[in-house]
Amino acid sequence: DIVMTQSPDSLAVSLGERATISCKSSQSLLYSSNNHNYLAWYQQKPGQPPKLLIYWASTRESGVPDRFSGSGSGTDFTLTINSLQAEDVAVYYCQQCYGLPYTFGQGTNLEIK
Amino acid sequence: EVQLVESGGELVQPGGSLRLSCAASGFTFSTYNMGWVRRTPARGLEWVAYIKLDGSGKYYVDSVKGRFTISRDNAKNSLYLQMNSLRAEDTAVYHCVRLSGWGRFDAWGQGTLVTASS
């Protein structure tokens, strides 16, 4: 199974500042035939189900604000939230969709400092 | 608006059975692969199973193989999860999910709580 490891486990950032979350996979998520990385990011706010933010490592889902961005390739990925807003308080998960079983990172709890 | 509404979760004794249901609306159900993801405070998110759009393929995480069965009824826009021989470690909130592209979950239900405890 592909192991997904996020860091940090929790993060406190001031409003208006940048938040950065790392995700590492135990094997490459790059599918060579189409040059896509099969890595997705989700946001889970309190009392709500997870919501897809980013797929293919860097493509924003429709309706997601452009302050959210994803980067990386192979085994190392980053979710960046620019100009942090109060409504961004949530747990963020990465997920590999390269192969079965699909696996998630352990989650990063983002709070306001 | 895409909606996924789960039902069927409850308290059950270890070794017991439950059937979860998911009612889908707001999209053409028969054109999407569908699945289940569970969530616990201790283990976070865990993919459980998915079924291809026409039911021709079913895939499971190892920990539930032989105990859980995923199925769908495209005429009723419904997804199901039959859970047998439940264990304490199956205790979780179970989310119905829609799969888009290759394995990403682009729609989630609110979830239904399954508790396996004596």
CSV table of C-alpha atoms in Angstrom, one decimal:
chain,number,residue,atom,x,y,z
A,1,ASP,CA,0.0,0.0,0.0
A,2,ILE,CA,1.1,3.6,-0.7
A,3,VAL,CA,1.7,5.4,2.6
A,4,MET,CA,0.8,9.1,2.8
A,5,THR,CA,2.5,11.2,5.4
A,6,GLN,CA,1.5,14.8,6.1
A,7,SER,CA,3.4,17.5,8.1
A,8,PRO,CA,2.8,19.2,10.3
A,9,ASP,CA,0.0,17.5,12.2
A,10,SER,CA,-1.3,20.9,13.3
A,11,LEU,CA,-0.6,24.4,12.3
A,12,ALA,CA,-1.5,27.9,13.6
A,13,VAL,CA,-1.3,30.8,11.2
A,14,SER,CA,-2.3,34.4,11.5
A,15,LEU,CA,-5.1,35.8,9.4
A,16,GLY,CA,-3.8,37.1,6.1
A,17,GLU,CA,-0.7,35.0,6.3
A,18,ARG,CA,0.3,31.9,4.3
A,19,ALA,CA,-0.2,28.4,5.4
A,20,THR,CA,1.8,25.5,3.9
A,21,ILE,CA,1.1,21.8,4.4
A,22,SER,CA,3.4,19.0,3.1
A,23,CYS,CA,2.4,15.6,1.9
A,24,LYS,CA,4.9,12.8,1.1
A,25,SER,CA,4.0,9.5,-0.6
A,26,SER,CA,5.9,6.2,-0.2
A,27,GLN,CA,6.1,5.8,-4.0
A,28,SER,CA,5.8,8.1,-7.0
A,29,LEU,CA,2.3,9.3,-7.9
A,30,LEU,CA,3.3,10.4,-11.4
A,31,TYR,CA,1.6,8.5,-14.2
A,32,SER,CA,4.1,8.7,-17.0
A,33,SER,CA,1.7,8.2,-19.8
A,34,ASN,CA,-0.2,11.5,-19.2
A,35,ASN,CA,2.3,13.3,-16.9
A,36,HIS,CA,-0.3,13.7,-14.2
A,37,ASN,CA,0.3,13.2,-10.5
A,38,TYR,CA,-2.6,11.3,-8.9
A,39,LEU,CA,-2.7,13.4,-5.7
A,40,ALA,CA,-5.8,15.2,-4.3
A,41,TRP,CA,-6.3,17.6,-1.4
A,42,TYR,CA,-9.5,17.8,0.7
A,43,GLN,CA,-10.7,20.3,3.3
A,44,GLN,CA,-12.9,19.2,6.2
A,45,LYS,CA,-14.6,21.9,8.2
A,46,PRO,CA,-16.2,21.1,11.6
A,47,GLY,CA,-19.5,19.3,11.2
A,48,GLN,CA,-19.1,18.9,7.5
A,49,PRO,CA,-17.9,16.1,5.2
A,50,PRO,CA,-14.6,16.5,3.4
A,51,LYS,CA,-14.6,18.7,0.3
A,52,LEU,CA,-12.4,18.2,-2.8
A,53,LEU,CA,-10.1,21.2,-3.2
A,54,ILE,CA,-7.4,20.1,-5.7
A,55,TYR,CA,-6.7,17.1,-7.9
A,56,TRP,CA,-3.8,16.1,-10.2
A,57,ALA,CA,-1.7,17.8,-7.5
A,58,SER,CA,-2.3,21.3,-8.8
A,59,THR,CA,-5.7,21.6,-10.5
A,60,ARG,CA,-8.3,23.5,-8.4
A,61,GLU,CA,-11.8,22.0,-8.3
A,62,SER,CA,-14.5,24.3,-9.7
A,63,GLY,CA,-15.5,27.0,-7.2
A,64,VAL,CA,-12.4,26.7,-5.0
A,65,PRO,CA,-10.8,30.1,-4.3
A,66,ASP,CA,-7.5,30.8,-6.0
A,67,ARG,CA,-5.8,31.4,-2.7
A,68,PHE,CA,-5.6,27.6,-2.5
A,69,SER,CA,-2.8,26.1,-4.6
A,70,GLY,CA,-1.2,22.8,-4.9
A,71,SER,CA,2.3,21.9,-6.2
A,72,GLY,CA,4.8,19.1,-6.3
A,73,SER,CA,5.5,16.0,-8.3
A,74,GLY,CA,6.5,12.4,-7.8
A,75,THR,CA,6.5,11.9,-4.0
A,76,ASP,CA,6.6,15.4,-2.5
A,77,PHE,CA,3.6,17.7,-2.6
A,78,THR,CA,2.5,20.9,-1.0
A,79,LEU,CA,-0.8,22.7,-0.3
A,80,THR,CA,-0.5,26.4,0.1
A,81,ILE,CA,-3.2,28.7,1.3
A,82,ASN,CA,-2.4,32.4,0.7
A,83,SER,CA,-3.9,35.2,2.7
A,84,LEU,CA,-5.5,32.9,5.3
A,85,GLN,CA,-9.2,33.6,6.0
A,86,ALA,CA,-11.2,32.7,9.1
A,87,GLU,CA,-13.3,30.3,7.1
A,88,ASP,CA,-10.2,28.2,6.2
A,89,VAL,CA,-10.0,26.7,9.7
A,90,ALA,CA,-10.3,23.0,8.9
A,91,VAL,CA,-8.5,19.7,8.7
A,92,TYR,CA,-6.7,19.2,5.4
A,93,TYR,CA,-6.0,15.7,3.9
A,94,CYS,CA,-4.0,14.6,1.0
A,95,GLN,CA,-5.0,11.4,-0.9
A,96,GLN,CA,-3.3,9.3,-3.5
A,97,CYS,CA,-5.5,8.1,-6.3
A,98,TYR,CA,-2.7,6.4,-8.2
A,99,GLY,CA,-3.6,2.9,-7.1
A,100,LEU,CA,-5.7,0.7,-4.9
A,101,PRO,CA,-6.2,0.9,-2.0
A,102,TYR,CA,-6.7,4.6,-2.2
A,103,THR,CA,-5.0,6.1,0.9
A,104,PHE,CA,-5.1,9.3,2.8
A,105,GLY,CA,-2.6,11.3,4.9
A,106,GLN,CA,-3.4,11.5,8.6
A,107,GLY,CA,-4.6,15.1,8.3
A,108,THR,CA,-3.3,18.5,9.3
A,109,ASN,CA,-5.4,20.6,11.6
A,110,LEU,CA,-5.2,24.3,10.6
A,111,GLU,CA,-6.1,26.9,13.2
A,112,ILE,CA,-5.9,30.7,13.4
A,113,LYS,CA,-3.1,32.1,15.6
B,1,GLU,CA,-27.2,20.3,-6.8
B,2,VAL,CA,-25.4,17.0,-6.2
B,3,GLN,CA,-26.8,15.3,-3.1
B,4,LEU,CA,-25.7,12.1,-1.4
B,5,VAL,CA,-27.8,11.0,1.6
B,6,GLU,CA,-26.7,8.0,3.7
B,7,SER,CA,-28.8,6.0,6.1
B,8,GLY,CA,-28.7,2.8,8.0
B,9,GLY,CA,-26.0,3.4,10.6
B,10,GLU,CA,-26.7,2.4,14.2
B,11,LEU,CA,-25.3,0.6,17.2
B,12,VAL,CA,-24.7,-3.1,16.6
B,13,GLN,CA,-23.0,-5.9,18.5
B,14,PRO,CA,-19.7,-7.2,17.3
B,15,GLY,CA,-20.3,-10.0,14.9
B,16,GLY,CA,-23.6,-8.4,13.7
B,17,SER,CA,-24.6,-7.1,10.3
B,18,LEU,CA,-25.9,-3.8,8.9
B,19,ARG,CA,-26.8,-2.5,5.5
B,20,LEU,CA,-26.0,1.1,4.7
B,21,SER,CA,-27.8,2.9,1.9
B,22,CYS,CA,-27.0,6.1,-0.1
B,23,ALA,CA,-29.6,8.0,-2.1
B,24,ALA,CA,-28.1,10.1,-4.9
B,25,SER,CA,-29.7,13.0,-6.7
B,26,GLY,CA,-28.7,16.0,-8.8
B,27,PHE,CA,-26.6,14.0,-11.3
B,28,THR,CA,-26.8,11.1,-13.6
B,29,PHE,CA,-26.0,8.3,-11.1
B,30,SER,CA,-25.5,5.6,-13.7
B,31,THR,CA,-22.5,7.4,-15.3
B,32,TYR,CA,-20.3,7.6,-12.2
B,33,ASN,CA,-18.3,5.1,-10.2
B,34,MET,CA,-19.4,5.3,-6.5
B,35,GLY,CA,-17.8,4.3,-3.2
B,36,TRP,CA,-17.6,4.4,0.6
B,37,VAL,CA,-15.1,6.2,2.8
B,38,ARG,CA,-15.1,5.9,6.6
B,39,ARG,CA,-13.8,8.4,9.1
B,40,THR,CA,-12.7,7.9,12.7
B,41,PRO,CA,-11.1,10.3,15.2
B,42,ALA,CA,-8.1,8.0,15.6
B,43,ARG,CA,-7.4,6.8,12.1
B,44,GLY,CA,-8.8,9.7,10.0
B,45,LEU,CA,-10.1,8.9,6.5
B,46,GLU,CA,-10.0,5.4,5.1
B,47,TRP,CA,-11.3,4.3,1.7
B,48,VAL,CA,-13.5,1.2,2.1
B,49,ALA,CA,-14.8,0.2,-1.3
B,50,TYR,CA,-15.9,1.3,-4.7
B,51,ILE,CA,-18.1,0.0,-7.5
B,52,LYS,CA,-17.9,0.7,-11.2
B,53,LEU,CA,-20.7,2.6,-12.8
B,54,ASP,CA,-22.4,-0.5,-14.2
B,55,GLY,CA,-21.5,-2.7,-11.2
B,56,SER,CA,-19.0,-4.7,-13.3
B,57,GLY,CA,-16.2,-4.2,-10.9
B,58,LYS,CA,-16.0,-4.0,-7.1
B,59,TYR,CA,-12.9,-3.2,-5.1
B,60,TYR,CA,-12.3,-3.3,-1.3
B,61,VAL,CA,-9.7,-2.4,1.3
B,62,ASP,CA,-8.1,-5.6,2.6
B,63,SER,CA,-9.5,-5.1,6.1
B,64,VAL,CA,-13.1,-5.6,4.9
B,65,LYS,CA,-12.7,-8.1,2.1
B,66,GLY,CA,-15.0,-11.1,2.6
B,67,ARG,CA,-17.1,-9.2,5.2
B,68,PHE,CA,-18.4,-6.2,3.3
B,69,THR,CA,-20.3,-6.1,-0.1
B,70,ILE,CA,-20.8,-3.0,-2.1
B,71,SER,CA,-23.7,-2.9,-4.6
B,72,ARG,CA,-25.8,-0.4,-6.5
B,73,ASP,CA,-29.2,0.0,-8.1
B,74,ASN,CA,-29.0,2.4,-11.0
B,75,ALA,CA,-32.8,2.4,-11.5
B,76,LYS,CA,-33.2,3.7,-7.9
B,77,ASN,CA,-30.1,6.0,-7.9
B,78,SER,CA,-28.9,4.1,-4.9
B,79,LEU,CA,-25.7,2.7,-3.5
B,80,TYR,CA,-25.4,0.1,-0.7
B,81,LEU,CA,-22.9,-1.4,1.7
B,82,GLN,CA,-23.7,-4.7,3.3
B,83,MET,CA,-21.6,-5.1,6.4
B,84,ASN,CA,-21.3,-8.5,8.0
B,85,SER,CA,-19.2,-9.9,10.9
B,86,LEU,CA,-18.7,-6.3,12.2
B,87,ARG,CA,-15.8,-5.6,14.5
B,88,ALA,CA,-15.1,-2.9,17.0
B,89,GLU,CA,-12.6,-1.4,14.5
B,90,ASP,CA,-15.3,-0.9,11.9
B,91,THR,CA,-16.8,1.8,14.2
B,92,ALA,CA,-16.8,5.0,12.1
B,93,VAL,CA,-18.8,7.5,10.2
B,94,TYR,CA,-19.4,6.1,6.7
B,95,HIS,CA,-19.5,8.5,3.8
B,96,CYS,CA,-21.0,7.8,0.5
B,97,VAL,CA,-18.7,9.3,-2.2
B,98,ARG,CA,-18.8,9.9,-5.9
B,99,LEU,CA,-15.7,9.2,-7.9
B,100,SER,CA,-14.5,11.5,-10.6
B,101,GLY,CA,-11.7,11.0,-13.0
B,102,TRP,CA,-9.3,8.4,-11.6
B,103,GLY,CA,-10.0,7.8,-7.9
B,104,ARG,CA,-10.7,11.3,-6.6
B,105,PHE,CA,-13.9,11.8,-4.5
B,106,ASP,CA,-15.7,14.9,-5.8
B,107,ALA,CA,-18.9,14.6,-3.8
B,108,TRP,CA,-19.5,13.4,-0.3
B,109,GLY,CA,-22.5,12.7,1.8
B,110,GLN,CA,-22.8,13.9,5.4
B,111,GLY,CA,-22.2,10.4,6.7
B,112,THR,CA,-23.9,7.8,8.9
B,113,LEU,CA,-22.5,6.5,12.2
B,114,VAL,CA,-21.9,2.8,12.6
B,115,THR,CA,-20.9,1.7,16.1
B,116,ALA,CA,-19.9,-1.9,16.7
B,117,SER,CA,-19.9,-2.4,20.5
B,118,SER,CA,-21.3,-4.6,23.1
